[in-house]
PDB file of C-alpha atoms and ligand atoms in Angstrom:
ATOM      1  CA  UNK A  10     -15.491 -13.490   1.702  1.00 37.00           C
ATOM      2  CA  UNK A  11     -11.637 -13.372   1.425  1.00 41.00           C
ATOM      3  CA  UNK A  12     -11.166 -13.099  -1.973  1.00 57.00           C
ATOM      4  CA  UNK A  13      -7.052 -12.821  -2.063  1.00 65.00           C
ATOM      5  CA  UNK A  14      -5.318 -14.160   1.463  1.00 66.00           C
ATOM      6  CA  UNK A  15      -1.703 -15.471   1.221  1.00 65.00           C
ATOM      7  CA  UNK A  16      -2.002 -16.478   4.928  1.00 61.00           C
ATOM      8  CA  UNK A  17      -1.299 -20.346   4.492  1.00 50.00           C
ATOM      9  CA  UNK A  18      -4.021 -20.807   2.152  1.00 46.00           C
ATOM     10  CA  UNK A  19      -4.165 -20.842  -1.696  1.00 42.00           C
ATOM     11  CA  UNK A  20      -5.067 -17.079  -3.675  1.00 50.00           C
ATOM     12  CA  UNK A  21      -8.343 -17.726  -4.954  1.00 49.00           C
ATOM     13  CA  UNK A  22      -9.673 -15.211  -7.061  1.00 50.00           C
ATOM     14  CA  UNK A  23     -13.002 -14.150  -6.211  1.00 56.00           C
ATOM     15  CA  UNK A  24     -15.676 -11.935  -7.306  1.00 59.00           C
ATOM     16  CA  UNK A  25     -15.030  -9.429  -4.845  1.00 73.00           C
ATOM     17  CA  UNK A  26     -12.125  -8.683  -6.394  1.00 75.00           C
ATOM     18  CA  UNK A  27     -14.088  -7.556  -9.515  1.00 73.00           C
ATOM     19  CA  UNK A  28     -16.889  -5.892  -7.601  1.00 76.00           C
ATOM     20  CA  UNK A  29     -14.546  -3.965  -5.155  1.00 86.00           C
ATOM     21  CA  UNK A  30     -11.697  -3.016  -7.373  1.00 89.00           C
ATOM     22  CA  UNK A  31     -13.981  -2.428 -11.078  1.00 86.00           C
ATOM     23  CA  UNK A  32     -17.443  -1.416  -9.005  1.00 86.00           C
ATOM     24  CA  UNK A  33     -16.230   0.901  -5.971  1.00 89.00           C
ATOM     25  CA  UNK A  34     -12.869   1.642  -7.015  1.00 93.00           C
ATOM     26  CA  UNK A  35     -11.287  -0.047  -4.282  1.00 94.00           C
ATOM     27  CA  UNK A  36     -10.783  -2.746  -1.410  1.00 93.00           C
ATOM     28  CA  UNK A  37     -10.024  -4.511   1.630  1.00 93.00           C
ATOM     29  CA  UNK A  38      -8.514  -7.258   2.699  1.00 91.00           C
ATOM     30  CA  UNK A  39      -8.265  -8.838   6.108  1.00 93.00           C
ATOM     31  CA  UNK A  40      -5.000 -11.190   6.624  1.00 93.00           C
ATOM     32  CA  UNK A  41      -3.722 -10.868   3.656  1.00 94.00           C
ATOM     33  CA  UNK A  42      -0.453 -11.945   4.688  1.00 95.00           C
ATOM     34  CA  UNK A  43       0.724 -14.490   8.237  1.00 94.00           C
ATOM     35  CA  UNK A  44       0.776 -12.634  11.202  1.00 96.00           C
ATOM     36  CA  UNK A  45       4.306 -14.887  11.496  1.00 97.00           C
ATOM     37  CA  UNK A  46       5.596 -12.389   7.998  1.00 97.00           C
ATOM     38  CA  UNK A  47       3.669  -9.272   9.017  1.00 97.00           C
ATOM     39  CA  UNK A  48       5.934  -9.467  12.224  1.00 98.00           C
ATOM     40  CA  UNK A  49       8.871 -10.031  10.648  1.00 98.00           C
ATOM     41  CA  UNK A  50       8.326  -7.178   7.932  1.00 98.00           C
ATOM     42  CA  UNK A  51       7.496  -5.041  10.740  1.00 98.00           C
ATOM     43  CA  UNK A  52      10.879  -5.842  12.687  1.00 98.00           C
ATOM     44  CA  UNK A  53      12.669  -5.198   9.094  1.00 98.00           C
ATOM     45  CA  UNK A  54      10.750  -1.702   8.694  1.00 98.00           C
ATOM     46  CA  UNK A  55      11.833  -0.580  12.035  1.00 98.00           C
ATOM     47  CA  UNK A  56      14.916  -1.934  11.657  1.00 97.00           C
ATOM     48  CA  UNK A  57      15.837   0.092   8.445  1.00 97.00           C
ATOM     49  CA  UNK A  58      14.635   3.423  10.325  1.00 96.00           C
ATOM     50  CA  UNK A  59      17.036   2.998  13.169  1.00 96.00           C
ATOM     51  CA  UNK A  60      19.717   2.351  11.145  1.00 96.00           C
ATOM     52  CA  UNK A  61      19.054   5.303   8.912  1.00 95.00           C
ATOM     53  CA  UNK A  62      18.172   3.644   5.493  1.00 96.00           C
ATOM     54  CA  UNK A  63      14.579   5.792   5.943  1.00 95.00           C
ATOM     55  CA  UNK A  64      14.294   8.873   4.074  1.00 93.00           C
ATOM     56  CA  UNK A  65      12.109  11.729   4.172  1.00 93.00           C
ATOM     57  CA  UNK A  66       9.359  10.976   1.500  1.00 88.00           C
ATOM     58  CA  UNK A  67       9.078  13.436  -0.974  1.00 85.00           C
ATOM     59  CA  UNK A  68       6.459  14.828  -3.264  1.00 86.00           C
ATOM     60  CA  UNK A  69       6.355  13.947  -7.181  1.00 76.00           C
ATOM     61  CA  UNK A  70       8.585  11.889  -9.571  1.00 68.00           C
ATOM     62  CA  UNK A  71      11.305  13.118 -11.229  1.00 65.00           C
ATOM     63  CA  UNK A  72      15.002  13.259  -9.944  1.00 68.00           C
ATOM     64  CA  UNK A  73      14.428  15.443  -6.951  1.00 70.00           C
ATOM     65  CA  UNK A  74      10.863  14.642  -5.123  1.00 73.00           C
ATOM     66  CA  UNK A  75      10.315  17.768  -2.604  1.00 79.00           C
ATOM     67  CA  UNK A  76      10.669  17.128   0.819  1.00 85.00           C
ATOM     68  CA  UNK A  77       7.409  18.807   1.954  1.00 84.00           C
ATOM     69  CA  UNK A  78       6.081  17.822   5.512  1.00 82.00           C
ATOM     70  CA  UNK A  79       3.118  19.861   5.325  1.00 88.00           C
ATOM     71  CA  UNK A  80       1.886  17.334   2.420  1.00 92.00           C
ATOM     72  CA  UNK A  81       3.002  14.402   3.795  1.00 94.00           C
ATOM     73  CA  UNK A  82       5.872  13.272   6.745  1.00 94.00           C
ATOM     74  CA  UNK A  83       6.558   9.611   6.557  1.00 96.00           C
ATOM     75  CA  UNK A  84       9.862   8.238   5.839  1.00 96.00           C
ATOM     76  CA  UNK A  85      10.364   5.369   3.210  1.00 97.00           C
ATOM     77  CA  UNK A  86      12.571   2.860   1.573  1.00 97.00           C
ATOM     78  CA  UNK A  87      12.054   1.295  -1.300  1.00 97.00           C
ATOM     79  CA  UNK A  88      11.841  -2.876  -1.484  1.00 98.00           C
ATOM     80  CA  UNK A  89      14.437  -4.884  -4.220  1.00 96.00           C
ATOM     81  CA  UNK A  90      14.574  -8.364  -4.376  1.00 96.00           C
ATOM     82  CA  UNK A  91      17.040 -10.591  -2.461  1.00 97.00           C
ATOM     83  CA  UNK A  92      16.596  -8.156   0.642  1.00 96.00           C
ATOM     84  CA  UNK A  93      15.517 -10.801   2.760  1.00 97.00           C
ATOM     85  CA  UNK A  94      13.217 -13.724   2.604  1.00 97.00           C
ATOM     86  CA  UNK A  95      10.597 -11.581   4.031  1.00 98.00           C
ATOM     87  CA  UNK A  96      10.543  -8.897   2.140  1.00 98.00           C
ATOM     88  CA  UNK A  97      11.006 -11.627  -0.882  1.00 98.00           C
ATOM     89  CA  UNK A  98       7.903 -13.303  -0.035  1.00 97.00           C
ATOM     90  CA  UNK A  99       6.036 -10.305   0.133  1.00 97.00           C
ATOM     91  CA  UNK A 100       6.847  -9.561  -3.553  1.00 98.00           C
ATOM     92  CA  UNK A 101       6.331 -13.220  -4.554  1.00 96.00           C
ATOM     93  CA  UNK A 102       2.972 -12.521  -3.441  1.00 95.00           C
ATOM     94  CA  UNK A 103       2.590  -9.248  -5.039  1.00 97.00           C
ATOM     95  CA  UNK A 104       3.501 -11.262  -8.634  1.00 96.00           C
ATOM     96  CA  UNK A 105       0.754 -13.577  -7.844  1.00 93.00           C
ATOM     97  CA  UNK A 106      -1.446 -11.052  -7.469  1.00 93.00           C
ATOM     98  CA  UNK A 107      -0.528  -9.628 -10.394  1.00 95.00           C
ATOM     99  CA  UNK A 108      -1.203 -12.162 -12.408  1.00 93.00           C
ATOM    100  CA  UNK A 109      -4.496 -12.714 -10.852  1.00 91.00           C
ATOM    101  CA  UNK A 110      -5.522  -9.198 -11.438  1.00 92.00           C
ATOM    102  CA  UNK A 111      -4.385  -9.053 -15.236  1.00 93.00           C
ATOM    103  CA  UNK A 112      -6.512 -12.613 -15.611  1.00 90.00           C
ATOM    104  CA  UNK A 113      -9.482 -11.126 -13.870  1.00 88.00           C
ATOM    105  CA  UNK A 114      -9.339  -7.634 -14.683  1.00 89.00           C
ATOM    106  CA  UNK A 115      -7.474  -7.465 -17.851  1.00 89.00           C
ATOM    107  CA  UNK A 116      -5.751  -4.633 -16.645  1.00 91.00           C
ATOM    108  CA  UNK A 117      -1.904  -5.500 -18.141  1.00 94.00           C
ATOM    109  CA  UNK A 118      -0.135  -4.773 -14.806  1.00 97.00           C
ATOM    110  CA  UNK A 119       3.675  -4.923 -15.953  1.00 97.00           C
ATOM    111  CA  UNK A 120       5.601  -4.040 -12.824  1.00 96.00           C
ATOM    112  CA  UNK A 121       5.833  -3.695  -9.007  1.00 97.00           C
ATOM    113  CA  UNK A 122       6.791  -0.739  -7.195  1.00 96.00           C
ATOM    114  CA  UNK A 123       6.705  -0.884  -3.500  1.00 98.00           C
ATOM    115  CA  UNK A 124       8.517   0.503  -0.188  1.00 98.00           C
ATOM    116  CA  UNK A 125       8.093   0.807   3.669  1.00 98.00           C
ATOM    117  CA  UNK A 126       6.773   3.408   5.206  1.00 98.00           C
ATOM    118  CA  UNK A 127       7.108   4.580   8.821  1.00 98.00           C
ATOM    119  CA  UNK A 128       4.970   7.710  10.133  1.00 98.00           C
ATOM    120  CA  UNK A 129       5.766   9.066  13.276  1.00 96.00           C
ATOM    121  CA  UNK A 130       3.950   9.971  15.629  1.00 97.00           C
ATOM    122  CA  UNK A 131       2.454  13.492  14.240  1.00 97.00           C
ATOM    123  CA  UNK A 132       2.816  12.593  10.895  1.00 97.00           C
ATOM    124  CA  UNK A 133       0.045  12.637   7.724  1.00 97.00           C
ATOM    125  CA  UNK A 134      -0.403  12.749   4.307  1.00 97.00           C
ATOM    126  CA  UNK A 135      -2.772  15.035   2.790  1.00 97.00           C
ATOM    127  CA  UNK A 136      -5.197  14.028   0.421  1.00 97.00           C
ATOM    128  CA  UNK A 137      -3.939  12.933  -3.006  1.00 95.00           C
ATOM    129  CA  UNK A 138      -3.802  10.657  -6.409  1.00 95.00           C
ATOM    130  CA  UNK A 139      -0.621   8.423  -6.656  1.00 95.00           C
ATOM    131  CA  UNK A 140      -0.519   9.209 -10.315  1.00 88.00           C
ATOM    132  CA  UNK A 141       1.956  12.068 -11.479  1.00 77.00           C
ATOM    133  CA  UNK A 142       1.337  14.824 -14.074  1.00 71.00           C
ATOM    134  CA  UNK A 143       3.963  13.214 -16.110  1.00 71.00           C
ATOM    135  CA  UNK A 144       3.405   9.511 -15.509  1.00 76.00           C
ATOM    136  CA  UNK A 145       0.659   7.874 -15.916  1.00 83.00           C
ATOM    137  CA  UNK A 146       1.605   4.140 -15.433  1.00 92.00           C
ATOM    138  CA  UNK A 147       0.707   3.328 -11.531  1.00 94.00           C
ATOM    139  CA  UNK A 148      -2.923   1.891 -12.012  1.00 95.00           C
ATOM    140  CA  UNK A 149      -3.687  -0.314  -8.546  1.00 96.00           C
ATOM    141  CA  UNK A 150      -1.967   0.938  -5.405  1.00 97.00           C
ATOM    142  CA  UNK A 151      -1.774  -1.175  -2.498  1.00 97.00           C
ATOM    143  CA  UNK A 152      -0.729  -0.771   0.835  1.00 98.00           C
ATOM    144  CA  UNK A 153      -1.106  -3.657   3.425  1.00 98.00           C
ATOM    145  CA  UNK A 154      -0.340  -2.605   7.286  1.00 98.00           C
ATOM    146  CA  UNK A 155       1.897  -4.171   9.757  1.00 98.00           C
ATOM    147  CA  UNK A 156       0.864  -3.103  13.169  1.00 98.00           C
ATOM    148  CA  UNK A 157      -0.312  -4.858  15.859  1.00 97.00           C
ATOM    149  CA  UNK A 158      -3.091  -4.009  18.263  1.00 97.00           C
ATOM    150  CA  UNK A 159      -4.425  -0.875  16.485  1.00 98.00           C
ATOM    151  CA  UNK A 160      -7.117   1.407  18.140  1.00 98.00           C
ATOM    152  CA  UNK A 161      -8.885   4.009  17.131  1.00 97.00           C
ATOM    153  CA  UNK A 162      -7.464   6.920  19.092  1.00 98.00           C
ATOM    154  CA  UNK A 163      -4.296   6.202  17.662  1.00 98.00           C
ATOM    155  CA  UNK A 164      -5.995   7.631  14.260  1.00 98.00           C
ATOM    156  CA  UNK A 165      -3.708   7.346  11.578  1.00 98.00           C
ATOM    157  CA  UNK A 166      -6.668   5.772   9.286  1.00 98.00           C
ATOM    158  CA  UNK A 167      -6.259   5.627   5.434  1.00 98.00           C
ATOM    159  CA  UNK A 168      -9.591   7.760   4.277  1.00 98.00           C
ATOM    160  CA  UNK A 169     -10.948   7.044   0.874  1.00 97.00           C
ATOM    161  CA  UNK A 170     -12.567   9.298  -0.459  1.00 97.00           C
ATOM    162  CA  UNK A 171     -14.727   7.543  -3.377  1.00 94.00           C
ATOM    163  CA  UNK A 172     -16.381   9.919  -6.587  1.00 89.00           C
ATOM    164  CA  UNK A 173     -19.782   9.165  -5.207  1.00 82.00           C
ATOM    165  CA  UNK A 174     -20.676   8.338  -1.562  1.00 83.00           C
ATOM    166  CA  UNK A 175     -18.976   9.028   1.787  1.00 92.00           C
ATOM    167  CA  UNK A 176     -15.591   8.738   3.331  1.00 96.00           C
ATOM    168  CA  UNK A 177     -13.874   5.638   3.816  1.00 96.00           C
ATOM    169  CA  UNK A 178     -11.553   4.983   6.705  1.00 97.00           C
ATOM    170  CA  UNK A 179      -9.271   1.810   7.058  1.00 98.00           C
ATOM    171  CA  UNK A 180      -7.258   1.624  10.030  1.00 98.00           C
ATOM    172  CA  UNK A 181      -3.369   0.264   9.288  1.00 98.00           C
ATOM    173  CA  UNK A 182      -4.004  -3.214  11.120  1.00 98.00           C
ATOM    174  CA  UNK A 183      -1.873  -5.985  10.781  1.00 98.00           C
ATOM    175  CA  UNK A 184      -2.511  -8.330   7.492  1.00 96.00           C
ATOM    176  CA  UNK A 185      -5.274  -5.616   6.272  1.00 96.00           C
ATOM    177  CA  UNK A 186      -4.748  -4.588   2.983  1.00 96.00           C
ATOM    178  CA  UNK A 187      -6.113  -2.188   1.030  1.00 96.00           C
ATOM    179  CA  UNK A 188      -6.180  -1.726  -2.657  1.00 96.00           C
ATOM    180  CA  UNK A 189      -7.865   1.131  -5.145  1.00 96.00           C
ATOM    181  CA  UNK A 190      -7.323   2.508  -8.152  1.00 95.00           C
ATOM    182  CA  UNK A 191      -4.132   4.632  -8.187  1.00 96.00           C
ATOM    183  CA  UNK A 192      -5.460   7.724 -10.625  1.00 94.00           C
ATOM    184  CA  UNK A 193      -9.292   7.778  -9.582  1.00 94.00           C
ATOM    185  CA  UNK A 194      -9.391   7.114  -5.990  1.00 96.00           C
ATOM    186  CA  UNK A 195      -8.335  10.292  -3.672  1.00 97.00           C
ATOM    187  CA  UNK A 196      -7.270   9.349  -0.596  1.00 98.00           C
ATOM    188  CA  UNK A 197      -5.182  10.714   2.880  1.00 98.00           C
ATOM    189  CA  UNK A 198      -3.336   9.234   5.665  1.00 98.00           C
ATOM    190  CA  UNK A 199      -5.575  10.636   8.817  1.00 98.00           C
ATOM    191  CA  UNK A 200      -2.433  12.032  11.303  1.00 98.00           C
ATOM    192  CA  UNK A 201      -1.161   9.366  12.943  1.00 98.00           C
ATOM    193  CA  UNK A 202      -0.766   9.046  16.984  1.00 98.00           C
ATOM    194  CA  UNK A 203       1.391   6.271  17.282  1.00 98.00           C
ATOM    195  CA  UNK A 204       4.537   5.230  15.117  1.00 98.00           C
ATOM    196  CA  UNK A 205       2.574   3.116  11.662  1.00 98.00           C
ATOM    197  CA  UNK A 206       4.277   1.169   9.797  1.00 98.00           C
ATOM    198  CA  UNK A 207       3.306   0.259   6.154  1.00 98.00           C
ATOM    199  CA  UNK A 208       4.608  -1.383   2.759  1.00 98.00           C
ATOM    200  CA  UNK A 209       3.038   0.816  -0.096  1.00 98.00           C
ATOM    201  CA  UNK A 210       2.862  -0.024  -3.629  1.00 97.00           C
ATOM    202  CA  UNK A 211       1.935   0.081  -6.920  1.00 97.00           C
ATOM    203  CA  UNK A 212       1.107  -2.231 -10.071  1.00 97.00           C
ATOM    204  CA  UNK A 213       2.626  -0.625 -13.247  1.00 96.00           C
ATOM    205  CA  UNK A 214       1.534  -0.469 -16.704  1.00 94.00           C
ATOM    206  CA  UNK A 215       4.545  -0.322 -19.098  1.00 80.00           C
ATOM    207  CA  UNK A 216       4.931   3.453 -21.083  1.00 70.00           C
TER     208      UNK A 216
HETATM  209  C1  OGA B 325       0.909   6.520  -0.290  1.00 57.47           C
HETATM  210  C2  OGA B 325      -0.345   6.356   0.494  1.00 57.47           C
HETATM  211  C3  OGA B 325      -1.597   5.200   2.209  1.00 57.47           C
HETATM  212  C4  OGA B 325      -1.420   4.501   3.525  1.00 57.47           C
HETATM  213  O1  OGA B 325       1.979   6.103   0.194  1.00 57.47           O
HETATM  214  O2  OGA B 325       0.824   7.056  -1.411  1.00 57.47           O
HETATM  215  O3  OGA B 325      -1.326   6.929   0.125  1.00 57.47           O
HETATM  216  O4  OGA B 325      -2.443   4.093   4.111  1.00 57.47           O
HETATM  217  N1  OGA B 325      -0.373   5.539   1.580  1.00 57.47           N
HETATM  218  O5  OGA B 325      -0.287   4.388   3.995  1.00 57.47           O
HETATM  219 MN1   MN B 326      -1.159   7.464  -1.952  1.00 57.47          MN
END
């Protein structure tokens, strides 16, 4: 069933791709990346919150996003190539995928957006779209997880919430990733119990 895996093996485009992403609206992806690069994105992630590069993730675009905790409390920074090799992997990857998902989907994904997240312990994100009022270009978000050994009472699930049907709930394991479409699909980050560590992003359509 893996459609998309960068872990060793060749992308190959899939149907599931089509069904998950045109059909439901969204989808998952287990080992998406090598454990070897989730670890060392992980160590990087951490690594930028001790040394204080993390900020407080605001809410909207524009030039000053809100700080507003009650709506969501993780702490980000964003990803530019020539970081590291990690981090430059990852979006070598991402442009693959691009390109798959324009050839596939026709979509004309232009750009990449993407940063880590960290939630600690506490933290959430209330239910949302990651399209603004004033910008409509994000069209596939993606997030793909980085920790290790997650169980379910540490909670900090990503819930779905699809137009028709139930709840969806993907835990933030290592090499998952999930993908939906950015204006269409509300979705929350269940409060977390133990620190979770993420890269977000988001394929762009040019204004
Ligand atoms: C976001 C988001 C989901 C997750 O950053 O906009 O919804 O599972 N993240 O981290
Ligand atoms: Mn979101």
């Amino acid at each position: 069933m893996p459609a998309i895996s960068f872990d060793g093996a060749l992308a190959v485009p899939g149907p599931s791709i089509v069904d998950g992403l045109c059909h439901a609206g969204w989808l998952m992806q287990e080992h998406f990346i090598s454990p070897e690069l989730s670890r060392q994105l992980a160590a990087e992630c951490v690594q930028s919150m001790l040394s204080g590069k993390m900020k407080g993730a605001g809410v909207g675009s524009g030039h000053a996003p809100l700080l507003q905790p009650d709506i969501r409390g993780d702490h980000i920074e964003w990803l530019e190539t020539g970081r590291s090799s990690a981090c430059d992997r990852y979006l070598e990857h991402m442009e693959t995928l691009r390109r798959m998902l324009n050839r596939e989907l026709f979509l004309g994904l232009e750009e990449y957006e993407s940063h880590f997240a960290l939630y600690a312990p506490g933290a959430f994100y209330r239910a949302h779209l990651d399209r603004f009022r004033d910008d409509d270009k994000r069209t596939v978000s993606v997030v793909l997880y980085l920790n290790d050994d997650w169980l379910p009472e540490h909670g900090g699930a990503l819930r779905l919430h699809p137009h028709d049907g139930e709840h969806v709930d993907i835990a933030p394991q290592a090499g998952r990733m999930a993908m939906f479409m950015s204006g269409e699909m509300l979705h929350e980050v269940l409060p977390t119990a133990r620190e979770r560590l993420s890269i977000a992003g988001w394929f762009r359509r040019r204004g």
